[in-house]
Amino acid sequence: HLPTRCKFIAFMPQWDFLSFLCARGARYPGFRVLMRTEATDLVEEQGAVVGVRANTPDGVRELRARLVVGCDGRHSVMREKAGLKVENLGAPMDVLWFRLPRKPGDPGETMGLFDAGRILVLICRGDYWQCGFVIPKGSFEEVRRAGLTLFCAGLARAVPIFADRLGTLNSWDDIKLLTVAVERLKRWYRRGVLCIGDAAHAMSPVGGVGINLAVQDAVAAANILAEPLRAGAVGERVLRRVQARREFPTRVVQRVQVLVQKRVITNVLGSKRDKIEPPWVVKLLKAYPVLRRLPARILGLGIRPEHIRTPERIAVKPPAAG
């Protein structure tokens, strides 16, 4: 049960969240996680998907299922094998992700730096900083050719307090490229298979809401599919309900992200001026702190918040107040 008022937003690294889900799921007798297992193809019979073909430590296996849920990210193999068509909305940037040690005395909050020709996002992860350096789309090879030394020198100028720890970046292997894409499937399903999360709609890193939408997709899918799956096979009519439920918030968020990309990101990355003027929205939020509640609520709870309503959850009554 979620209270009507949320007093804070919690940040959890994705790997910790996945471990949390595995631990909670282990309480159910039908739950099983296969480690080091990669789904490589769909198994079809009479025009319907009936399972997946996967590489495992013991060789190639076929895993049968009433429904295959493709949640394998923006480069989804499942959606490709299902032949689902993708609509590309475009993105003007890519992101270089890397870690830097966090030291006593460092600020404790997530920060963003907008400067002429560059954008740097710094996320506090406790004992380290997760850093995202935004670059123009397709320019990574140019950055690499310029050399790691020049890259680190630029970081030192942008964030002087980090200059003494950039030596931890020993090679380009310590820096991971995120190829940004903003896209969505025209149709999220076909007989026997449903895509959710980034597999259905790759989000821009603007706002950091991709994982939020993915979790909300999963909750909505569980609410809609639990009873039909318990009863037997799930038809396309039921799968269509999942897309109908989640497509509106996806479109709204992506529209906002594309707008920010065009009006802010593109202008900053292409700017040659010495000083960047903050967008009027940023100025407004800085002048009136009470207004910050609105973007925080949208980022944290989403356009259409989802709550677990599967039969088991409904049967568990919240504890009485006392």
PDB file of C-alpha atoms in Angstrom:
ATOM      1  CA  HIS A   1       0.000   0.000   0.000  1.00  0.00           C
ATOM      2  CA  LEU A   2       1.396   3.392  -0.989  1.00  0.00           C
ATOM      3  CA  PRO A   3       0.468   6.523   0.960  1.00  0.00           C
ATOM      4  CA  THR A   4      -1.127   9.350  -0.959  1.00  0.00           C
ATOM      5  CA  ARG A   5       1.784  11.602   0.010  1.00  0.00           C
ATOM      6  CA  CYS A   6       5.372  10.583  -0.620  1.00  0.00           C
ATOM      7  CA  LYS A   7       7.931  12.541   1.381  1.00  0.00           C
ATOM      8  CA  PHE A   8      11.066  11.470  -0.463  1.00  0.00           C
ATOM      9  CA  ILE A   9      12.449   9.714  -3.529  1.00  0.00           C
ATOM     10  CA  ALA A  10      14.859   6.818  -3.000  1.00  0.00           C
ATOM     11  CA  PHE A  11      17.670   6.087  -5.464  1.00  0.00           C
ATOM     12  CA  MET A  12      18.738   2.453  -5.787  1.00  0.00           C
ATOM     13  CA  PRO A  13      21.429   1.218  -8.219  1.00  0.00           C
ATOM     14  CA  GLN A  14      19.935  -1.114 -10.797  1.00  0.00           C
ATOM     15  CA  TRP A  15      22.037  -4.120  -9.769  1.00  0.00           C
ATOM     16  CA  ASP A  16      20.858  -3.752  -6.148  1.00  0.00           C
ATOM     17  CA  PHE A  17      17.272  -3.471  -7.337  1.00  0.00           C
ATOM     18  CA  LEU A  18      17.585  -6.666  -9.402  1.00  0.00           C
ATOM     19  CA  SER A  19      19.055  -8.490  -6.394  1.00  0.00           C
ATOM     20  CA  PHE A  20      16.141  -7.201  -4.309  1.00  0.00           C
ATOM     21  CA  LEU A  21      13.635  -8.541  -6.857  1.00  0.00           C
ATOM     22  CA  CYS A  22      15.352 -11.940  -6.921  1.00  0.00           C
ATOM     23  CA  ALA A  23      15.282 -12.178  -3.135  1.00  0.00           C
ATOM     24  CA  ARG A  24      11.590 -11.264  -2.973  1.00  0.00           C
ATOM     25  CA  GLY A  25      10.668 -13.546  -5.859  1.00  0.00           C
ATOM     26  CA  ALA A  26      12.407 -16.513  -4.231  1.00  0.00           C
ATOM     27  CA  ARG A  27       9.501 -16.713  -1.767  1.00  0.00           C
ATOM     28  CA  TYR A  28       7.258 -18.025  -4.550  1.00  0.00           C
ATOM     29  CA  PRO A  29       7.457 -21.712  -5.567  1.00  0.00           C
ATOM     30  CA  GLY A  30       7.053 -20.925  -9.287  1.00  0.00           C
ATOM     31  CA  PHE A  31       9.873 -18.376  -9.381  1.00  0.00           C
ATOM     32  CA  ARG A  32      13.191 -19.395 -10.950  1.00  0.00           C
ATOM     33  CA  VAL A  33      16.179 -17.329 -12.092  1.00  0.00           C
ATOM     34  CA  LEU A  34      18.623 -18.788 -14.637  1.00  0.00           C
ATOM     35  CA  MET A  35      22.008 -17.085 -14.350  1.00  0.00           C
ATOM     36  CA  ARG A  36      24.424 -16.798 -17.290  1.00  0.00           C
ATOM     37  CA  THR A  37      21.509 -17.480 -19.605  1.00  0.00           C
ATOM     38  CA  GLU A  38      20.897 -15.432 -22.760  1.00  0.00           C
ATOM     39  CA  ALA A  39      17.694 -15.629 -24.807  1.00  0.00           C
ATOM     40  CA  THR A  40      18.708 -15.606 -28.476  1.00  0.00           C
ATOM     41  CA  ASP A  41      15.520 -16.485 -30.368  1.00  0.00           C
ATOM     42  CA  LEU A  42      11.809 -17.111 -30.083  1.00  0.00           C
ATOM     43  CA  VAL A  43      10.202 -20.519 -30.444  1.00  0.00           C
ATOM     44  CA  GLU A  44       7.082 -20.393 -32.620  1.00  0.00           C
ATOM     45  CA  GLU A  45       4.359 -22.858 -33.486  1.00  0.00           C
ATOM     46  CA  GLN A  46       1.449 -22.162 -35.846  1.00  0.00           C
ATOM     47  CA  GLY A  47       2.171 -18.412 -35.914  1.00  0.00           C
ATOM     48  CA  ALA A  48       2.302 -18.008 -32.129  1.00  0.00           C
ATOM     49  CA  VAL A  49       5.303 -17.606 -29.795  1.00  0.00           C
ATOM     50  CA  VAL A  50       5.483 -20.496 -27.339  1.00  0.00           C
ATOM     51  CA  GLY A  51       8.863 -19.932 -25.716  1.00  0.00           C
ATOM     52  CA  VAL A  52      12.476 -18.881 -26.178  1.00  0.00           C
ATOM     53  CA  ARG A  53      15.713 -20.479 -27.285  1.00  0.00           C
ATOM     54  CA  ALA A  54      18.572 -19.612 -24.956  1.00  0.00           C
ATOM     55  CA  ASN A  55      22.307 -20.129 -24.512  1.00  0.00           C
ATOM     56  CA  THR A  56      23.034 -21.585 -21.079  1.00  0.00           C
ATOM     57  CA  PRO A  57      26.141 -22.967 -19.334  1.00  0.00           C
ATOM     58  CA  ASP A  58      24.819 -26.422 -20.317  1.00  0.00           C
ATOM     59  CA  GLY A  59      24.289 -25.525 -23.976  1.00  0.00           C
ATOM     60  CA  VAL A  60      21.310 -24.335 -26.015  1.00  0.00           C
ATOM     61  CA  ARG A  61      17.904 -24.925 -24.383  1.00  0.00           C
ATOM     62  CA  GLU A  62      14.291 -24.312 -25.302  1.00  0.00           C
ATOM     63  CA  LEU A  63      12.214 -22.781 -22.529  1.00  0.00           C
ATOM     64  CA  ARG A  64       8.454 -23.017 -23.040  1.00  0.00           C
ATOM     65  CA  ALA A  65       6.011 -20.452 -21.665  1.00  0.00           C
ATOM     66  CA  ARG A  66       2.391 -19.331 -22.002  1.00  0.00           C
ATOM     67  CA  LEU A  67       3.710 -15.827 -22.514  1.00  0.00           C
ATOM     68  CA  VAL A  68       7.183 -14.460 -23.279  1.00  0.00           C
ATOM     69  CA  VAL A  69       7.768 -10.993 -21.808  1.00  0.00           C
ATOM     70  CA  GLY A  70      10.542  -9.161 -23.622  1.00  0.00           C
ATOM     71  CA  CYS A  71      12.244  -6.847 -21.137  1.00  0.00           C
ATOM     72  CA  ASP A  72      15.770  -7.134 -22.523  1.00  0.00           C
ATOM     73  CA  GLY A  73      16.462  -3.440 -23.037  1.00  0.00           C
ATOM     74  CA  ARG A  74      16.825  -0.955 -25.850  1.00  0.00           C
ATOM     75  CA  HIS A  75      18.685  -3.457 -28.052  1.00  0.00           C
ATOM     76  CA  SER A  76      16.017  -6.096 -27.463  1.00  0.00           C
ATOM     77  CA  VAL A  77      16.538  -9.407 -29.227  1.00  0.00           C
ATOM     78  CA  MET A  78      12.983 -10.420 -28.376  1.00  0.00           C
ATOM     79  CA  ARG A  79      11.339  -7.525 -30.200  1.00  0.00           C
ATOM     80  CA  GLU A  80      13.651  -8.042 -33.192  1.00  0.00           C
ATOM     81  CA  LYS A  81      12.813 -11.736 -33.441  1.00  0.00           C
ATOM     82  CA  ALA A  82       9.111 -10.955 -33.011  1.00  0.00           C
ATOM     83  CA  GLY A  83       9.282  -8.586 -35.984  1.00  0.00           C
ATOM     84  CA  LEU A  84       7.792  -5.654 -34.061  1.00  0.00           C
ATOM     85  CA  LYS A  85       8.275  -2.293 -35.806  1.00  0.00           C
ATOM     86  CA  VAL A  86      10.130   0.559 -34.081  1.00  0.00           C
ATOM     87  CA  GLU A  87       9.403   4.277 -34.425  1.00  0.00           C
ATOM     88  CA  ASN A  88      12.594   6.337 -33.928  1.00  0.00           C
ATOM     89  CA  LEU A  89      12.067   9.810 -32.420  1.00  0.00           C
ATOM     90  CA  GLY A  90      15.744  10.828 -32.567  1.00  0.00           C
ATOM     91  CA  ALA A  91      18.375  11.908 -30.016  1.00  0.00           C
ATOM     92  CA  PRO A  92      21.142  14.521 -30.442  1.00  0.00           C
ATOM     93  CA  MET A  93      23.549  13.049 -27.900  1.00  0.00           C
ATOM     94  CA  ASP A  94      25.292  10.021 -26.451  1.00  0.00           C
ATOM     95  CA  VAL A  95      26.574   9.615 -22.878  1.00  0.00           C
ATOM     96  CA  LEU A  96      29.921   8.443 -21.514  1.00  0.00           C
ATOM     97  CA  TRP A  97      29.477   6.759 -18.104  1.00  0.00           C
ATOM     98  CA  PHE A  98      32.288   6.277 -15.609  1.00  0.00           C
ATOM     99  CA  ARG A  99      32.976   6.170 -11.859  1.00  0.00           C
ATOM    100  CA  LEU A 100      35.093   8.418  -9.692  1.00  0.00           C
ATOM    101  CA  PRO A 101      35.858   7.890  -5.971  1.00  0.00           C
ATOM    102  CA  ARG A 102      33.888   9.986  -3.508  1.00  0.00           C
ATOM    103  CA  LYS A 103      35.873  11.577  -0.702  1.00  0.00           C
ATOM    104  CA  PRO A 104      34.921  13.016   2.703  1.00  0.00           C
ATOM    105  CA  GLY A 105      33.840  16.595   2.267  1.00  0.00           C
ATOM    106  CA  ASP A 106      32.356  16.049  -1.193  1.00  0.00           C
ATOM    107  CA  PRO A 107      28.800  17.299  -1.719  1.00  0.00           C
ATOM    108  CA  GLY A 108      26.190  14.667  -0.968  1.00  0.00           C
ATOM    109  CA  GLU A 109      23.614  15.441  -3.626  1.00  0.00           C
ATOM    110  CA  THR A 110      23.263  14.664  -7.318  1.00  0.00           C
ATOM    111  CA  MET A 111      24.527  17.531  -9.470  1.00  0.00           C
ATOM    112  CA  GLY A 112      24.419  18.679 -13.072  1.00  0.00           C
ATOM    113  CA  LEU A 113      26.840  20.977 -14.873  1.00  0.00           C
ATOM    114  CA  PHE A 114      25.812  22.781 -18.073  1.00  0.00           C
ATOM    115  CA  ASP A 115      28.692  24.538 -19.799  1.00  0.00           C
ATOM    116  CA  ALA A 116      29.400  25.655 -23.360  1.00  0.00           C
ATOM    117  CA  GLY A 117      29.723  22.510 -25.462  1.00  0.00           C
ATOM    118  CA  ARG A 118      29.395  20.001 -22.612  1.00  0.00           C
ATOM    119  CA  ILE A 119      27.004  18.614 -20.012  1.00  0.00           C
ATOM    120  CA  LEU A 120      28.127  16.614 -16.984  1.00  0.00           C
ATOM    121  CA  VAL A 121      25.824  14.745 -14.578  1.00  0.00           C
ATOM    122  CA  LEU A 122      27.174  13.594 -11.200  1.00  0.00           C
ATOM    123  CA  ILE A 123      25.141  11.034  -9.230  1.00  0.00           C
ATOM    124  CA  CYS A 124      26.155  10.349  -5.636  1.00  0.00           C
ATOM    125  CA  ARG A 125      26.283   6.573  -5.019  1.00  0.00           C
ATOM    126  CA  GLY A 126      27.635   6.656  -1.456  1.00  0.00           C
ATOM    127  CA  ASP A 127      31.328   5.812  -1.778  1.00  0.00           C
ATOM    128  CA  TYR A 128      31.642   6.804  -5.439  1.00  0.00           C
ATOM    129  CA  TRP A 129      30.274   9.182  -8.064  1.00  0.00           C
ATOM    130  CA  GLN A 130      28.502   7.821 -11.110  1.00  0.00           C
ATOM    131  CA  CYS A 131      29.330  10.355 -13.822  1.00  0.00           C
ATOM    132  CA  GLY A 132      27.614  10.926 -17.140  1.00  0.00           C
ATOM    133  CA  PHE A 133      29.441  13.073 -19.699  1.00  0.00           C
ATOM    134  CA  VAL A 134      27.075  14.086 -22.514  1.00  0.00           C
ATOM    135  CA  ILE A 135      28.608  14.326 -26.001  1.00  0.00           C
ATOM    136  CA  PRO A 136      27.111  15.077 -29.443  1.00  0.00           C
ATOM    137  CA  LYS A 137      25.586  12.027 -31.144  1.00  0.00           C
ATOM    138  CA  GLY A 138      28.196   9.868 -32.881  1.00  0.00           C
ATOM    139  CA  SER A 139      31.222  11.831 -31.623  1.00  0.00           C
ATOM    140  CA  PHE A 140      32.734   9.164 -29.344  1.00  0.00           C
ATOM    141  CA  GLU A 141      35.437   8.086 -31.798  1.00  0.00           C
ATOM    142  CA  GLU A 142      36.504  11.717 -32.173  1.00  0.00           C
ATOM    143  CA  VAL A 143      36.741  12.034 -28.381  1.00  0.00           C
ATOM    144  CA  ARG A 144      38.820   8.834 -28.221  1.00  0.00           C
ATOM    145  CA  ARG A 145      41.199   9.977 -30.937  1.00  0.00           C
ATOM    146  CA  ALA A 146      41.842  13.194 -29.002  1.00  0.00           C
ATOM    147  CA  GLY A 147      43.104  11.025 -26.150  1.00  0.00           C
ATOM    148  CA  LEU A 148      42.240  10.156 -22.557  1.00  0.00           C
ATOM    149  CA  THR A 149      44.617  12.827 -21.232  1.00  0.00           C
ATOM    150  CA  LEU A 150      42.725  15.602 -23.009  1.00  0.00           C
ATOM    151  CA  PHE A 151      39.401  14.132 -21.884  1.00  0.00           C
ATOM    152  CA  CYS A 152      40.502  14.133 -18.232  1.00  0.00           C
ATOM    153  CA  ALA A 153      41.898  17.658 -18.554  1.00  0.00           C
ATOM    154  CA  GLY A 154      38.471  18.838 -19.695  1.00  0.00           C
ATOM    155  CA  LEU A 155      36.853  17.125 -16.703  1.00  0.00           C
ATOM    156  CA  ALA A 156      39.342  18.790 -14.342  1.00  0.00           C
ATOM    157  CA  ARG A 157      38.450  22.218 -15.733  1.00  0.00           C
ATOM    158  CA  ALA A 158      34.744  21.494 -15.470  1.00  0.00           C
ATOM    159  CA  VAL A 159      34.859  20.113 -11.902  1.00  0.00           C
ATOM    160  CA  PRO A 160      38.115  21.219 -10.212  1.00  0.00           C
ATOM    161  CA  ILE A 161      37.404  19.290  -6.989  1.00  0.00           C
ATOM    162  CA  PHE A 162      37.662  16.037  -8.985  1.00  0.00           C
ATOM    163  CA  ALA A 163      41.067  16.849 -10.511  1.00  0.00           C
ATOM    164  CA  ASP A 164      42.944  14.826  -7.875  1.00  0.00           C
ATOM    165  CA  ARG A 165      41.089  11.578  -8.597  1.00  0.00           C
ATOM    166  CA  LEU A 166      40.910  11.456 -12.398  1.00  0.00           C
ATOM    167  CA  GLY A 167      43.954   9.177 -12.343  1.00  0.00           C
ATOM    168  CA  THR A 168      41.551   6.319 -11.547  1.00  0.00           C
ATOM    169  CA  LEU A 169      40.502   6.450 -15.212  1.00  0.00           C
ATOM    170  CA  ASN A 170      43.340   4.290 -16.525  1.00  0.00           C
ATOM    171  CA  SER A 171      41.987   3.548 -20.005  1.00  0.00           C
ATOM    172  CA  TRP A 172      38.923   3.873 -22.192  1.00  0.00           C
ATOM    173  CA  ASP A 173      37.815   0.508 -20.781  1.00  0.00           C
ATOM    174  CA  ASP A 174      36.861   2.455 -17.632  1.00  0.00           C
ATOM    175  CA  ILE A 175      34.453   4.596 -19.671  1.00  0.00           C
ATOM    176  CA  LYS A 176      31.292   3.058 -21.132  1.00  0.00           C
ATOM    177  CA  LEU A 177      29.401   4.485 -24.083  1.00  0.00           C
ATOM    178  CA  LEU A 178      25.602   4.717 -23.829  1.00  0.00           C
ATOM    179  CA  THR A 179      24.200   5.183 -27.321  1.00  0.00           C
ATOM    180  CA  VAL A 180      21.107   7.258 -26.636  1.00  0.00           C
ATOM    181  CA  ALA A 181      17.926   6.425 -28.504  1.00  0.00           C
ATOM    182  CA  VAL A 182      14.375   7.666 -28.070  1.00  0.00           C
ATOM    183  CA  GLU A 183      12.044   5.224 -29.736  1.00  0.00           C
ATOM    184  CA  ARG A 184       8.930   3.141 -29.186  1.00  0.00           C
ATOM    185  CA  LEU A 185       7.192   0.179 -30.730  1.00  0.00           C
ATOM    186  CA  LYS A 186       4.096   0.856 -32.770  1.00  0.00           C
ATOM    187  CA  ARG A 187       2.728  -2.414 -31.427  1.00  0.00           C
ATOM    188  CA  TRP A 188       4.102  -3.902 -28.222  1.00  0.00           C
ATOM    189  CA  TYR A 189       2.867  -7.476 -28.705  1.00  0.00           C
ATOM    190  CA  ARG A 190       1.881 -10.354 -30.926  1.00  0.00           C
ATOM    191  CA  ARG A 191       0.504 -13.801 -30.073  1.00  0.00           C
ATOM    192  CA  GLY A 192       2.566 -15.188 -27.211  1.00  0.00           C
ATOM    193  CA  VAL A 193       4.952 -12.275 -26.695  1.00  0.00           C
ATOM    194  CA  LEU A 194       4.772  -8.843 -25.031  1.00  0.00           C
ATOM    195  CA  CYS A 195       7.493  -6.188 -24.787  1.00  0.00           C
ATOM    196  CA  ILE A 196       7.743  -3.766 -21.873  1.00  0.00           C
ATOM    197  CA  GLY A 197      10.292  -1.274 -20.543  1.00  0.00           C
ATOM    198  CA  ASP A 198      13.105  -0.191 -22.868  1.00  0.00           C
ATOM    199  CA  ALA A 199      12.300  -3.100 -25.174  1.00  0.00           C
ATOM    200  CA  ALA A 200       8.987  -1.369 -25.908  1.00  0.00           C
ATOM    201  CA  HIS A 201      10.083   2.254 -25.542  1.00  0.00           C
ATOM    202  CA  ALA A 202      13.731   3.315 -25.217  1.00  0.00           C
ATOM    203  CA  MET A 203      13.877   6.545 -23.226  1.00  0.00           C
ATOM    204  CA  SER A 204      16.312   9.440 -23.264  1.00  0.00           C
ATOM    205  CA  PRO A 205      18.418   9.776 -20.086  1.00  0.00           C
ATOM    206  CA  VAL A 206      16.760  13.194 -19.619  1.00  0.00           C
ATOM    207  CA  GLY A 207      15.086  13.010 -16.204  1.00  0.00           C
ATOM    208  CA  GLY A 208      16.440   9.515 -15.485  1.00  0.00           C
ATOM    209  CA  VAL A 209      12.938   8.009 -15.714  1.00  0.00           C
ATOM    210  CA  GLY A 210      13.574   4.988 -17.948  1.00  0.00           C
ATOM    211  CA  ILE A 211      13.714   2.502 -15.083  1.00  0.00           C
ATOM    212  CA  ASN A 212      10.652   4.098 -13.448  1.00  0.00           C
ATOM    213  CA  LEU A 213       8.579   3.537 -16.583  1.00  0.00           C
ATOM    214  CA  ALA A 214       9.904  -0.003 -16.928  1.00  0.00           C
ATOM    215  CA  VAL A 215       8.840  -0.888 -13.378  1.00  0.00           C
ATOM    216  CA  GLN A 216       5.440   0.740 -13.921  1.00  0.00           C
ATOM    217  CA  ASP A 217       5.032  -1.293 -17.124  1.00  0.00           C
ATOM    218  CA  ALA A 218       5.802  -4.462 -15.165  1.00  0.00           C
ATOM    219  CA  VAL A 219       3.280  -3.644 -12.434  1.00  0.00           C
ATOM    220  CA  ALA A 220       0.556  -2.801 -14.971  1.00  0.00           C
ATOM    221  CA  ALA A 221       1.311  -5.991 -16.923  1.00  0.00           C
ATOM    222  CA  ALA A 222       1.091  -8.087 -13.736  1.00  0.00           C
ATOM    223  CA  ASN A 223      -2.226  -6.494 -12.770  1.00  0.00           C
ATOM    224  CA  ILE A 224      -3.750  -7.124 -16.190  1.00  0.00           C
ATOM    225  CA  LEU A 225      -2.230 -10.534 -16.966  1.00  0.00           C
ATOM    226  CA  ALA A 226      -2.305 -12.368 -13.614  1.00  0.00           C
ATOM    227  CA  GLU A 227      -5.813 -13.786 -13.861  1.00  0.00           C
ATOM    228  CA  PRO A 228      -5.768 -14.546 -17.612  1.00  0.00           C
ATOM    229  CA  LEU A 229      -2.441 -16.376 -17.216  1.00  0.00           C
ATOM    230  CA  ARG A 230      -3.825 -18.340 -14.295  1.00  0.00           C
ATOM    231  CA  ALA A 231      -6.744 -19.383 -16.468  1.00  0.00           C
ATOM    232  CA  GLY A 232      -4.602 -20.435 -19.444  1.00  0.00           C
ATOM    233  CA  ALA A 233      -3.247 -18.869 -22.627  1.00  0.00           C
ATOM    234  CA  VAL A 234      -3.328 -15.095 -23.079  1.00  0.00           C
ATOM    235  CA  GLY A 235      -4.748 -13.705 -26.308  1.00  0.00           C
ATOM    236  CA  GLU A 236      -3.809 -10.531 -28.150  1.00  0.00           C
ATOM    237  CA  ARG A 237      -6.870  -8.738 -26.815  1.00  0.00           C
ATOM    238  CA  VAL A 238      -5.495  -8.962 -23.273  1.00  0.00           C
ATOM    239  CA  LEU A 239      -1.983  -7.959 -24.372  1.00  0.00           C
ATOM    240  CA  ARG A 240      -3.488  -4.928 -26.110  1.00  0.00           C
ATOM    241  CA  ARG A 241      -4.799  -3.763 -22.728  1.00  0.00           C
ATOM    242  CA  VAL A 242      -1.232  -3.534 -21.371  1.00  0.00           C
ATOM    243  CA  GLN A 243      -0.154  -1.276 -24.229  1.00  0.00           C
ATOM    244  CA  ALA A 244      -3.314   0.803 -23.906  1.00  0.00           C
ATOM    245  CA  ARG A 245      -2.628   1.288 -20.207  1.00  0.00           C
ATOM    246  CA  ARG A 246       1.046   2.284 -20.576  1.00  0.00           C
ATOM    247  CA  GLU A 247       1.255   3.988 -23.972  1.00  0.00           C
ATOM    248  CA  PHE A 248      -0.120   7.355 -22.825  1.00  0.00           C
ATOM    249  CA  PRO A 249       2.485   7.995 -20.072  1.00  0.00           C
ATOM    250  CA  THR A 250       5.203   6.769 -22.431  1.00  0.00           C
ATOM    251  CA  ARG A 251       4.196   9.239 -25.131  1.00  0.00           C
ATOM    252  CA  VAL A 252       3.920  12.147 -22.686  1.00  0.00           C
ATOM    253  CA  VAL A 253       7.355  11.554 -21.148  1.00  0.00           C
ATOM    254  CA  GLN A 254       9.027  11.026 -24.515  1.00  0.00           C
ATOM    255  CA  ARG A 255       7.448  14.203 -25.869  1.00  0.00           C
ATOM    256  CA  VAL A 256       8.879  16.168 -22.932  1.00  0.00           C
ATOM    257  CA  GLN A 257      12.285  14.502 -23.375  1.00  0.00           C
ATOM    258  CA  VAL A 258      12.406  15.309 -27.086  1.00  0.00           C
ATOM    259  CA  LEU A 259      11.449  18.915 -26.297  1.00  0.00           C
ATOM    260  CA  VAL A 260      14.275  19.210 -23.743  1.00  0.00           C
ATOM    261  CA  GLN A 261      16.698  17.634 -26.208  1.00  0.00           C
ATOM    262  CA  LYS A 262      15.807  20.168 -28.891  1.00  0.00           C
ATOM    263  CA  ARG A 263      15.535  23.283 -26.728  1.00  0.00           C
ATOM    264  CA  VAL A 264      18.276  22.650 -24.155  1.00  0.00           C
ATOM    265  CA  ILE A 265      20.657  19.769 -24.943  1.00  0.00           C
ATOM    266  CA  THR A 266      21.244  20.678 -28.590  1.00  0.00           C
ATOM    267  CA  ASN A 267      21.773  24.356 -27.748  1.00  0.00           C
ATOM    268  CA  VAL A 268      24.266  23.630 -24.952  1.00  0.00           C
ATOM    269  CA  LEU A 269      26.294  21.068 -26.928  1.00  0.00           C
ATOM    270  CA  GLY A 270      26.460  23.384 -29.939  1.00  0.00           C
ATOM    271  CA  SER A 271      27.220  26.557 -27.998  1.00  0.00           C
ATOM    272  CA  LYS A 272      30.543  28.386 -28.407  1.00  0.00           C
ATOM    273  CA  ARG A 273      29.805  31.065 -25.816  1.00  0.00           C
ATOM    274  CA  ASP A 274      31.803  31.382 -22.613  1.00  0.00           C
ATOM    275  CA  LYS A 275      28.700  31.390 -20.435  1.00  0.00           C
ATOM    276  CA  ILE A 276      25.472  29.434 -20.755  1.00  0.00           C
ATOM    277  CA  GLU A 277      22.259  31.116 -19.698  1.00  0.00           C
ATOM    278  CA  PRO A 278      20.032  28.699 -17.729  1.00  0.00           C
ATOM    279  CA  PRO A 279      16.646  27.915 -19.318  1.00  0.00           C
ATOM    280  CA  TRP A 280      13.736  29.954 -17.967  1.00  0.00           C
ATOM    281  CA  VAL A 281      12.256  26.847 -16.332  1.00  0.00           C
ATOM    282  CA  VAL A 282      15.445  26.338 -14.282  1.00  0.00           C
ATOM    283  CA  LYS A 283      15.378  29.999 -13.245  1.00  0.00           C
ATOM    284  CA  LEU A 284      11.737  29.649 -12.185  1.00  0.00           C
ATOM    285  CA  LEU A 285      12.412  26.545 -10.065  1.00  0.00           C
ATOM    286  CA  LYS A 286      15.379  28.255  -8.432  1.00  0.00           C
ATOM    287  CA  ALA A 287      13.353  31.373  -7.614  1.00  0.00           C
ATOM    288  CA  TYR A 288      10.344  29.453  -6.251  1.00  0.00           C
ATOM    289  CA  PRO A 289      11.491  26.253  -4.473  1.00  0.00           C
ATOM    290  CA  VAL A 290       7.899  25.165  -3.819  1.00  0.00           C
ATOM    291  CA  LEU A 291       7.504  24.541  -7.559  1.00  0.00           C
ATOM    292  CA  ARG A 292      10.174  21.840  -7.415  1.00  0.00           C
ATOM    293  CA  ARG A 293       7.568  19.467  -5.973  1.00  0.00           C
ATOM    294  CA  LEU A 294       5.891  19.144  -9.366  1.00  0.00           C
ATOM    295  CA  PRO A 295       8.858  17.769 -11.382  1.00  0.00           C
ATOM    296  CA  ALA A 296       9.851  15.642  -8.367  1.00  0.00           C
ATOM    297  CA  ARG A 297       6.395  14.082  -8.303  1.00  0.00           C
ATOM    298  CA  ILE A 298       6.375  13.498 -12.058  1.00  0.00           C
ATOM    299  CA  LEU A 299       9.848  11.939 -11.985  1.00  0.00           C
ATOM    300  CA  GLY A 300       9.221   9.838  -8.878  1.00  0.00           C
ATOM    301  CA  LEU A 301       5.630   8.678  -9.370  1.00  0.00           C
ATOM    302  CA  GLY A 302       5.118   9.080 -13.102  1.00  0.00           C
ATOM    303  CA  ILE A 303       2.310  10.405 -15.259  1.00  0.00           C
ATOM    304  CA  ARG A 304       0.080   7.425 -14.485  1.00  0.00           C
ATOM    305  CA  PRO A 305       1.253   5.820 -11.223  1.00  0.00           C
ATOM    306  CA  GLU A 306       0.785   2.074 -10.939  1.00  0.00           C
ATOM    307  CA  HIS A 307      -0.088   0.126  -7.786  1.00  0.00           C
ATOM    308  CA  ILE A 308       0.060  -3.619  -7.318  1.00  0.00           C
ATOM    309  CA  ARG A 309      -3.468  -4.992  -7.640  1.00  0.00           C
ATOM    310  CA  THR A 310      -2.926  -8.678  -8.281  1.00  0.00           C
ATOM    311  CA  PRO A 311      -5.268 -11.008  -6.342  1.00  0.00           C
ATOM    312  CA  GLU A 312      -2.631 -11.967  -3.772  1.00  0.00           C
ATOM    313  CA  ARG A 313      -1.870  -8.303  -3.023  1.00  0.00           C
ATOM    314  CA  ILE A 314      -5.542  -7.387  -2.702  1.00  0.00           C
ATOM    315  CA  ALA A 315      -6.061 -10.240  -0.232  1.00  0.00           C
ATOM    316  CA  VAL A 316      -3.410  -8.832   2.103  1.00  0.00           C
ATOM    317  CA  LYS A 317      -5.002  -6.066   4.139  1.00  0.00           C
ATOM    318  CA  PRO A 318      -2.805  -3.168   5.280  1.00  0.00           C
ATOM    319  CA  PRO A 319      -2.077  -3.159   9.019  1.00  0.00           C
ATOM    320  CA  ALA A 320      -4.557  -1.253  11.149  1.00  0.00           C
ATOM    321  CA  ALA A 321      -3.453   2.121  12.441  1.00  0.00           C
ATOM    322  CA  GLY A 322      -2.605   2.142  16.089  1.00  0.00           C
TER     323      GLY A 322
END
